Amino acid sequence: EGDLENIIQVLHSQAYYGAQVDFSVDPNRSSVIVNIESGPVYPFAAFNIRSLQNGEEIADDSLPSPLCLKELKVKLGDAALPETILSAEDTLLDLLNLQGFAFASIKQRDVFADQQAKNVIVWIAVETGPL
């Protein structure tokens, strides 16, 4: 029982957000059978970035260089791997730093795995700090 959550976490790390795991015990052989239904790999449906200054949302065109998903190495339709999200955050902070926002920080990350549409929507809020 204690391993079920770990198995689900591993499946989520590979973008199987609809995975279902259970087990049964075979009383005759004293063995455990783990049943895994991974389901489909969930792709990115949207990857949204909100830029904030002093807690207030600012327009992307007010930044010296607008941010795009290609720079963050995120492609809609690709598998929504957690490592891609975290890497995009690091790249976002690096890009903002290069634009003169030395104190940029990620304020919020929301990742929504839509079980109906079988895809993932990401919202990231970044506080740019002063230029």
PDB file of C-alpha atoms in Angstrom, residues 13-108:
ATOM      1  CA  SER A  13       6.796  12.541 -13.699  1.00  0.00           C
ATOM      2  CA  GLN A  14       6.381  10.976 -17.138  1.00  0.00           C
ATOM      3  CA  ALA A  15       3.166  12.965 -17.894  1.00  0.00           C
ATOM      4  CA  TYR A  16       0.743  10.104 -17.152  1.00  0.00           C
ATOM      5  CA  TYR A  17      -1.574  12.311 -15.071  1.00  0.00           C
ATOM      6  CA  GLY A  18      -4.583  10.010 -15.395  1.00  0.00           C
ATOM      7  CA  ALA A  19      -2.766   6.929 -14.113  1.00  0.00           C
ATOM      8  CA  GLN A  20      -4.533   4.527 -11.794  1.00  0.00           C
ATOM      9  CA  VAL A  21      -2.695   2.019  -9.626  1.00  0.00           C
ATOM     10  CA  ASP A  22      -4.034  -0.670  -7.322  1.00  0.00           C
ATOM     11  CA  PHE A  23      -2.953  -4.039  -6.057  1.00  0.00           C
ATOM     12  CA  SER A  24      -4.275  -7.407  -5.042  1.00  0.00           C
ATOM     13  CA  VAL A  25      -2.870 -10.182  -2.908  1.00  0.00           C
ATOM     14  CA  ASP A  26      -2.895 -13.743  -4.210  1.00  0.00           C
ATOM     15  CA  PRO A  27      -3.693 -15.779  -1.076  1.00  0.00           C
ATOM     16  CA  ASN A  28      -2.488 -19.082  -2.597  1.00  0.00           C
ATOM     17  CA  ARG A  29       0.971 -17.898  -3.561  1.00  0.00           C
ATOM     18  CA  SER A  30       1.510 -15.162  -0.980  1.00  0.00           C
ATOM     19  CA  SER A  31       2.312 -12.752  -3.774  1.00  0.00           C
ATOM     20  CA  VAL A  32       1.225  -9.210  -4.551  1.00  0.00           C
ATOM     21  CA  ILE A  33      -0.011  -8.202  -7.981  1.00  0.00           C
ATOM     22  CA  VAL A  34       0.291  -4.494  -8.837  1.00  0.00           C
ATOM     23  CA  ASN A  35      -2.104  -3.296 -11.533  1.00  0.00           C
ATOM     24  CA  ILE A  36      -1.051  -0.148 -13.406  1.00  0.00           C
ATOM     25  CA  GLU A  37      -3.235   1.655 -15.910  1.00  0.00           C
ATOM     26  CA  SER A  38      -1.032   4.476 -17.112  1.00  0.00           C
ATOM     27  CA  GLY A  39      -3.568   6.050 -19.450  1.00  0.00           C
ATOM     28  CA  PRO A  40      -2.395   8.499 -22.112  1.00  0.00           C
ATOM     29  CA  VAL A  41       0.503  10.927 -21.868  1.00  0.00           C
ATOM     30  CA  TYR A  42      -0.982  14.363 -21.187  1.00  0.00           C
ATOM     31  CA  PRO A  43       0.299  17.132 -23.491  1.00  0.00           C
ATOM     32  CA  PHE A  44       0.598  20.844 -22.785  1.00  0.00           C
ATOM     33  CA  ALA A  45      -2.627  22.564 -23.880  1.00  0.00           C
ATOM     34  CA  ALA A  46      -1.552  25.992 -22.596  1.00  0.00           C
ATOM     35  CA  PHE A  47       1.473  27.494 -20.869  1.00  0.00           C
ATOM     36  CA  ASN A  48       0.676  30.943 -19.517  1.00  0.00           C
ATOM     37  CA  ILE A  49       3.050  33.446 -17.950  1.00  0.00           C
ATOM     38  CA  ARG A  50       1.858  36.407 -15.892  1.00  0.00           C
ATOM     39  CA  SER A  51       4.475  39.113 -15.358  1.00  0.00           C
ATOM     40  CA  LEU A  52       4.155  41.138 -12.160  1.00  0.00           C
ATOM     41  CA  GLN A  53       5.879  44.260 -10.870  1.00  0.00           C
ATOM     42  CA  ASN A  54       5.255  45.118  -7.224  1.00  0.00           C
ATOM     43  CA  GLY A  55       2.435  42.567  -7.233  1.00  0.00           C
ATOM     44  CA  GLU A  56       0.613  44.253 -10.147  1.00  0.00           C
ATOM     45  CA  GLU A  57       0.258  42.505 -13.488  1.00  0.00           C
ATOM     46  CA  ILE A  58       2.119  44.181 -16.354  1.00  0.00           C
ATOM     47  CA  ALA A  59       1.720  43.708 -20.082  1.00  0.00           C
ATOM     48  CA  ASP A  60       4.295  41.486 -21.753  1.00  0.00           C
ATOM     49  CA  ASP A  61       5.086  44.256 -24.246  1.00  0.00           C
ATOM     50  CA  SER A  62       6.290  46.467 -21.387  1.00  0.00           C
ATOM     51  CA  LEU A  63       9.304  44.169 -20.986  1.00  0.00           C
ATOM     52  CA  PRO A  64      12.416  45.025 -23.023  1.00  0.00           C
ATOM     53  CA  SER A  65      11.966  41.776 -24.959  1.00  0.00           C
ATOM     54  CA  PRO A  66       8.649  39.865 -24.976  1.00  0.00           C
ATOM     55  CA  LEU A  67       8.836  36.295 -23.717  1.00  0.00           C
ATOM     56  CA  CYS A  68       7.894  33.369 -25.933  1.00  0.00           C
ATOM     57  CA  LEU A  69       7.450  29.662 -25.312  1.00  0.00           C
ATOM     58  CA  LYS A  70      10.092  28.770 -27.884  1.00  0.00           C
ATOM     59  CA  GLU A  71      12.729  30.526 -25.762  1.00  0.00           C
ATOM     60  CA  LEU A  72      11.541  28.527 -22.758  1.00  0.00           C
ATOM     61  CA  LYS A  73      11.763  25.275 -24.755  1.00  0.00           C
ATOM     62  CA  VAL A  74       8.058  24.598 -24.256  1.00  0.00           C
ATOM     63  CA  LYS A  75       5.993  23.345 -27.155  1.00  0.00           C
ATOM     64  CA  LEU A  76       2.229  23.023 -26.907  1.00  0.00           C
ATOM     65  CA  GLY A  77       1.224  19.475 -27.712  1.00  0.00           C
ATOM     66  CA  ASP A  78       4.410  17.959 -26.248  1.00  0.00           C
ATOM     67  CA  ALA A  79       4.298  15.774 -23.144  1.00  0.00           C
ATOM     68  CA  ALA A  80       3.689  17.890 -20.029  1.00  0.00           C
ATOM     69  CA  LEU A  81       6.722  16.704 -18.105  1.00  0.00           C
ATOM     70  CA  PRO A  82       7.362  18.335 -14.721  1.00  0.00           C
ATOM     71  CA  GLU A  83      11.043  18.740 -15.628  1.00  0.00           C
ATOM     72  CA  THR A  84      10.004  20.823 -18.658  1.00  0.00           C
ATOM     73  CA  ILE A  85       7.976  23.147 -16.415  1.00  0.00           C
ATOM     74  CA  LEU A  86      10.813  23.570 -13.914  1.00  0.00           C
ATOM     75  CA  SER A  87      13.381  24.071 -16.666  1.00  0.00           C
ATOM     76  CA  ALA A  88      11.131  26.701 -18.296  1.00  0.00           C
ATOM     77  CA  GLU A  89      10.966  28.567 -14.981  1.00  0.00           C
ATOM     78  CA  ASP A  90      14.766  28.586 -14.701  1.00  0.00           C
ATOM     79  CA  THR A  91      15.126  29.767 -18.296  1.00  0.00           C
ATOM     80  CA  LEU A  92      12.483  32.465 -17.713  1.00  0.00           C
ATOM     81  CA  LEU A  93      14.428  33.825 -14.736  1.00  0.00           C
ATOM     82  CA  ASP A  94      17.674  33.729 -16.749  1.00  0.00           C
ATOM     83  CA  LEU A  95      16.068  35.640 -19.636  1.00  0.00           C
ATOM     84  CA  LEU A  96      14.659  38.272 -17.294  1.00  0.00           C
ATOM     85  CA  ASN A  97      18.047  38.583 -15.614  1.00  0.00           C
ATOM     86  CA  LEU A  98      19.662  39.202 -19.009  1.00  0.00           C
ATOM     87  CA  GLN A  99      17.071  41.930 -19.635  1.00  0.00           C
ATOM     88  CA  GLY A 100      18.084  43.706 -16.421  1.00  0.00           C
ATOM     89  CA  PHE A 101      15.638  42.214 -13.901  1.00  0.00           C
ATOM     90  CA  ALA A 102      18.222  40.902 -11.439  1.00  0.00           C
ATOM     91  CA  PHE A 103      15.690  40.131  -8.706  1.00  0.00           C
ATOM     92  CA  ALA A 104      13.094  38.266 -10.784  1.00  0.00           C
ATOM     93  CA  SER A 105      11.440  35.377  -8.964  1.00  0.00           C
ATOM     94  CA  ILE A 106       8.699  32.839  -9.524  1.00  0.00           C
ATOM     95  CA  LYS A 107       5.777  33.776  -7.259  1.00  0.00           C
ATOM     96  CA  GLN A 108       3.291  31.081  -8.187  1.00  0.00           C
TER      97      GLN A 108
END
